[in-house]
Amino acid sequence: DAGVIQSPRHEVTEMGQEVTLRCKPISGHDYLFWYRQTMMRGLELLIYFNNNVPIDDSGMPEDRFSAKMPNASFSTLKIQPSEPRDSAVYFCASSLAGNSGNTIYFGEGSWLTVV
Amino acid sequence: GENVEQHPSTLSVQEGDSAVIKCTYSDSASNYFPWYKQELGKGPQLIIDIRSNVGEKKDQRIAVTLNKTAKHFSLHITETQPEDSAVYFCAASKGTYKYIFGTGTRLKVLA
């Protein structure tokens, strides 16, 4: 089975530009998560969806960040405008309710550098 | 809020030796404790997990122990191999999807 698929894998952009990160969860999974990983703050949950509905966005750092899930197989995380401090690895992950232990499966990540 | 502390931050062991990584959590309501392994350039992968109604769980060379009274849990890797070199993260949750992750342990297995 294909895992969580993220694109782009690497992105370098200039400060002020819009960045869109994309995610395709594992087929059949009903939970989708966006995490950010940095050396300073480790793995942080930004937002998660259940059945395409945002459940908890308390981790979204500020209004420059937005996430959408228009259907069960696609989600985006958008940063507009981007800033150098947004440089991080952004992980999408998915899970299936009722599986043994709320196991979360991560994608390979999108490495974002804002210069 | 919940806090998870993880130690050590780096760990070097000789191939064939055992490695132990320890985590402490603050919220006694936490009841699910997964461990993830992250290789360079990849996303974290679940390697083992334990629920609060179990004290120990094993999967081949990997084991996790949980002490609810002391609120700490540990990952044990026996007969370490070079491919075990990675960053390991512990996490805790209260049965929801809001995992609180530890800060990670970089394990180096020296051949």
Tab-separated table of C-alpha atoms in Angstrom:
chain	number	residue	atom	x	y	z
A	1	ASP	CA	0.000	0.000	0.000
A	2	ALA	CA	1.136	3.509	-0.727
A	3	GLY	CA	1.911	5.532	2.341
A	4	VAL	CA	1.192	9.183	2.950
A	5	ILE	CA	2.362	11.133	-0.072
A	6	GLN	CA	3.604	14.689	0.231
A	7	SER	CA	4.719	17.239	-2.310
A	8	PRO	CA	6.939	19.011	-2.879
A	9	ARG	CA	9.715	17.174	-1.049
A	10	HIS	CA	11.893	20.265	-1.076
A	11	GLU	CA	10.968	23.896	-1.522
A	12	VAL	CA	13.116	26.993	-1.430
A	13	THR	CA	11.245	30.264	-1.633
A	14	GLU	CA	11.797	33.918	-1.005
A	15	MET	CA	10.351	35.718	1.968
A	16	GLY	CA	6.898	37.058	1.219
A	17	GLN	CA	6.010	34.379	-1.292
A	18	GLU	CA	3.084	32.017	-0.916
A	19	VAL	CA	3.924	28.387	-0.189
A	20	THR	CA	1.517	25.498	-0.700
A	21	LEU	CA	2.296	22.054	0.616
A	22	ARG	CA	0.223	19.097	-0.518
A	23	CYS	CA	-0.715	15.790	1.005
A	24	LYS	CA	-2.466	12.613	-0.011
A	25	PRO	CA	-3.325	10.478	3.036
A	26	ILE	CA	-3.402	6.706	3.096
A	27	SER	CA	-6.528	5.521	1.325
A	28	GLY	CA	-9.364	4.875	3.741
A	29	HIS	CA	-7.873	6.857	6.594
A	30	ASP	CA	-10.253	9.350	8.152
A	31	TYR	CA	-7.820	11.454	10.167
A	32	LEU	CA	-5.241	13.764	8.663
A	33	PHE	CA	-2.589	15.728	10.526
A	34	TRP	CA	-0.108	18.459	9.716
A	35	TYR	CA	3.041	18.595	11.851
A	36	ARG	CA	6.037	20.906	11.788
A	37	GLN	CA	9.503	19.790	12.869
A	38	THR	CA	12.323	22.137	13.830
A	39	MET	CA	15.468	21.697	15.881
A	40	MET	CA	14.268	24.224	18.428
A	41	ARG	CA	10.688	23.078	18.925
A	42	GLY	CA	10.733	19.439	17.843
A	43	LEU	CA	7.549	17.918	16.398
A	44	GLU	CA	4.532	20.185	16.752
A	45	LEU	CA	0.966	19.378	15.757
A	46	LEU	CA	-0.389	22.249	13.692
A	47	ILE	CA	-3.870	21.034	12.808
A	48	TYR	CA	-5.819	17.863	12.303
A	49	PHE	CA	-8.925	16.861	10.384
A	50	ASN	CA	-11.488	14.132	10.847
A	51	ASN	CA	-13.586	13.221	7.820
A	52	ASN	CA	-12.304	16.366	6.083
A	53	VAL	CA	-13.445	18.647	8.930
A	54	PRO	CA	-10.843	20.594	10.936
A	55	ILE	CA	-11.046	19.410	14.536
A	56	ASP	CA	-8.224	21.242	16.258
A	57	ASP	CA	-6.195	24.066	14.759
A	58	SER	CA	-4.806	25.376	18.024
A	59	GLY	CA	-1.282	24.595	16.873
A	60	MET	CA	-1.421	26.806	13.814
A	61	PRO	CA	1.134	29.495	14.611
A	62	GLU	CA	-0.644	32.510	13.130
A	63	ASP	CA	-3.036	33.711	10.483
A	64	ARG	CA	-0.411	33.344	7.790
A	65	PHE	CA	-0.984	29.599	8.009
A	66	SER	CA	-4.096	27.916	6.650
A	67	ALA	CA	-5.038	24.321	5.906
A	68	LYS	CA	-7.789	22.791	3.870
A	69	MET	CA	-9.070	19.328	3.138
A	70	PRO	CA	-11.503	19.530	0.218
A	71	ASN	CA	-11.904	15.747	0.022
A	72	ALA	CA	-10.813	12.546	1.719
A	73	SER	CA	-7.733	12.128	-0.454
A	74	PHE	CA	-6.201	15.588	-0.503
A	75	SER	CA	-5.107	18.327	1.865
A	76	THR	CA	-3.073	21.500	1.587
A	77	LEU	CA	-1.123	23.616	4.038
A	78	LYS	CA	-0.605	27.157	2.851
A	79	ILE	CA	1.701	29.840	4.199
A	80	GLN	CA	1.096	33.359	2.946
A	81	PRO	CA	3.245	35.385	3.207
A	82	SER	CA	6.161	33.128	4.116
A	83	GLU	CA	8.910	34.230	6.509
A	84	PRO	CA	12.396	32.828	7.199
A	85	ARG	CA	11.237	31.514	10.581
A	86	ASP	CA	8.800	29.232	8.764
A	87	SER	CA	11.763	27.187	7.517
A	88	ALA	CA	11.158	23.662	8.799
A	89	VAL	CA	10.136	20.184	7.760
A	90	TYR	CA	6.387	19.880	7.429
A	91	PHE	CA	4.924	16.422	7.837
A	92	CYS	CA	1.527	15.225	6.835
A	93	ALA	CA	0.225	12.123	8.596
A	94	SER	CA	-2.925	10.067	8.604
A	95	SER	CA	-4.719	7.549	10.776
A	96	LEU	CA	-7.772	5.347	10.826
A	97	ALA	CA	-10.164	5.616	13.735
A	98	GLY	CA	-10.496	2.419	15.656
A	99	ASN	CA	-7.141	1.011	14.626
A	100	SER	CA	-5.007	-0.532	17.308
A	101	GLY	CA	-3.808	2.434	19.261
A	102	ASN	CA	-4.580	5.553	17.253
A	103	THR	CA	-1.470	4.869	15.218
A	104	ILE	CA	-0.396	7.828	13.134
A	105	TYR	CA	1.455	7.211	9.855
A	106	PHE	CA	3.754	9.966	8.651
A	107	GLY	CA	4.736	10.996	5.158
A	108	GLU	CA	8.324	11.692	4.137
A	109	GLY	CA	7.969	15.417	4.782
A	110	SER	CA	8.276	18.651	2.833
A	111	TRP	CA	11.530	20.485	3.537
A	112	LEU	CA	10.814	24.206	3.373
A	113	THR	CA	13.489	26.868	3.277
A	114	VAL	CA	12.444	30.522	3.215
A	115	VAL	CA	15.279	32.902	2.333
B	1	GLY	CA	-0.434	21.010	29.820
B	2	GLU	CA	1.159	17.663	29.104
B	3	ASN	CA	4.917	17.585	28.915
B	4	VAL	CA	7.151	14.720	27.819
B	5	GLU	CA	10.835	14.695	28.696
B	6	GLN	CA	13.195	12.354	26.883
B	7	HIS	CA	16.720	11.308	27.792
B	8	PRO	CA	19.418	11.058	26.671
B	9	SER	CA	19.536	13.405	23.701
B	10	THR	CA	22.353	11.398	22.137
B	11	LEU	CA	23.426	7.823	22.739
B	12	SER	CA	26.326	5.899	21.260
B	13	VAL	CA	26.610	2.136	21.710
B	14	GLN	CA	28.765	-0.578	20.276
B	15	GLU	CA	27.143	-2.933	17.821
B	16	GLY	CA	25.621	-5.829	19.716
B	17	ASP	CA	25.153	-3.875	22.937
B	18	SER	CA	21.797	-2.745	24.305
B	19	ALA	CA	20.367	0.767	24.165
B	20	VAL	CA	17.847	2.277	26.562
B	21	ILE	CA	15.948	5.520	26.049
B	22	LYS	CA	13.764	6.945	28.794
B	23	CYS	CA	10.762	9.263	28.764
B	24	THR	CA	8.786	10.884	31.535
B	25	TYR	CA	5.303	12.323	31.139
B	26	SER	CA	3.431	14.754	33.334
B	27	ASP	CA	-0.273	14.048	32.761
B	28	SER	CA	-1.449	10.979	34.649
B	29	ALA	CA	-4.416	10.752	32.254
B	30	SER	CA	-2.090	9.764	29.405
B	31	ASN	CA	-2.832	6.218	28.351
B	32	TYR	CA	-1.100	5.600	25.037
B	33	PHE	CA	2.652	5.733	24.462
B	34	PRO	CA	4.068	5.179	20.967
B	35	TRP	CA	7.712	5.181	19.939
B	36	TYR	CA	8.800	6.426	16.546
B	37	LYS	CA	12.042	5.974	14.639
B	38	GLN	CA	13.129	8.675	12.223
B	39	GLU	CA	15.890	7.994	9.728
B	40	LEU	CA	17.713	10.811	8.016
B	41	GLY	CA	15.522	12.543	5.445
B	42	LYS	CA	12.444	10.499	6.265
B	43	GLY	CA	9.314	10.789	8.313
B	44	PRO	CA	8.885	9.184	11.743
B	45	GLN	CA	7.810	5.545	11.664
B	46	LEU	CA	6.032	3.755	14.484
B	47	ILE	CA	8.175	0.946	15.872
B	48	ILE	CA	6.295	-0.059	19.005
B	49	ASP	CA	3.603	1.259	21.311
B	50	ILE	CA	2.116	0.474	24.692
B	51	ARG	CA	-1.136	1.204	26.432
B	52	SER	CA	-1.509	2.083	30.093
B	53	ASN	CA	-3.079	-1.270	30.987
B	54	VAL	CA	0.123	-3.095	30.029
B	55	GLY	CA	3.463	-2.955	31.801
B	56	GLU	CA	5.699	-4.314	29.076
B	57	LYS	CA	5.562	-5.150	25.403
B	58	LYS	CA	8.144	-6.846	23.200
B	59	ASP	CA	8.656	-7.128	19.483
B	60	GLN	CA	11.784	-9.077	18.572
B	61	ARG	CA	14.759	-6.925	19.637
B	62	ILE	CA	12.606	-4.013	20.797
B	63	ALA	CA	10.739	-3.716	24.066
B	64	VAL	CA	8.917	-0.951	25.874
B	65	THR	CA	8.226	-0.788	29.590
B	66	LEU	CA	5.761	1.458	31.369
B	67	ASN	CA	5.676	2.524	35.012
B	68	LYS	CA	2.404	4.360	35.544
B	69	THR	CA	3.141	5.200	39.151
B	70	ALA	CA	6.356	6.948	38.290
B	71	LYS	CA	4.950	8.195	34.972
B	72	HIS	CA	7.821	7.016	32.887
B	73	PHE	CA	8.314	4.620	30.021
B	74	SER	CA	11.406	3.291	28.318
B	75	LEU	CA	12.496	1.845	24.985
B	76	HIS	CA	14.930	-1.036	25.059
B	77	ILE	CA	16.799	-2.207	21.976
B	78	THR	CA	18.887	-5.341	22.355
B	79	GLU	CA	21.642	-6.637	20.086
B	80	THR	CA	21.887	-3.288	18.352
B	81	GLN	CA	22.798	-3.170	14.677
B	82	PRO	CA	24.087	-0.310	12.495
B	83	GLU	CA	20.640	0.032	10.908
B	84	ASP	CA	19.241	0.924	14.327
B	85	SER	CA	21.078	4.256	14.052
B	86	ALA	CA	18.406	6.941	13.855
B	87	VAL	CA	16.528	9.486	15.953
B	88	TYR	CA	13.954	7.963	18.284
B	89	PHE	CA	10.939	9.866	19.617
B	90	CYS	CA	8.627	8.926	22.416
B	91	ALA	CA	5.130	10.369	22.672
B	92	ALA	CA	2.185	10.367	25.036
B	93	SER	CA	-1.501	10.901	24.473
B	94	LYS	CA	-4.719	10.687	26.434
B	95	GLY	CA	-6.354	8.433	23.905
B	96	THR	CA	-6.778	11.254	21.441
B	97	TYR	CA	-4.747	12.143	18.396
B	98	LYS	CA	-2.977	14.978	20.178
B	99	TYR	CA	0.373	13.344	20.723
B	100	ILE	CA	2.935	15.176	22.820
B	101	PHE	CA	6.345	14.188	21.509
B	102	GLY	CA	9.612	14.034	23.374
B	103	THR	CA	12.599	15.935	22.063
B	104	GLY	CA	14.224	12.903	20.464
B	105	THR	CA	17.286	10.735	21.042
B	106	ARG	CA	19.942	10.384	18.376
B	107	LEU	CA	21.189	6.800	18.568
B	108	LYS	CA	24.483	5.877	16.964
B	109	VAL	CA	25.438	2.232	16.730
B	110	LEU	CA	29.168	1.916	16.234
B	111	ALA	CA	30.349	-0.996	14.116
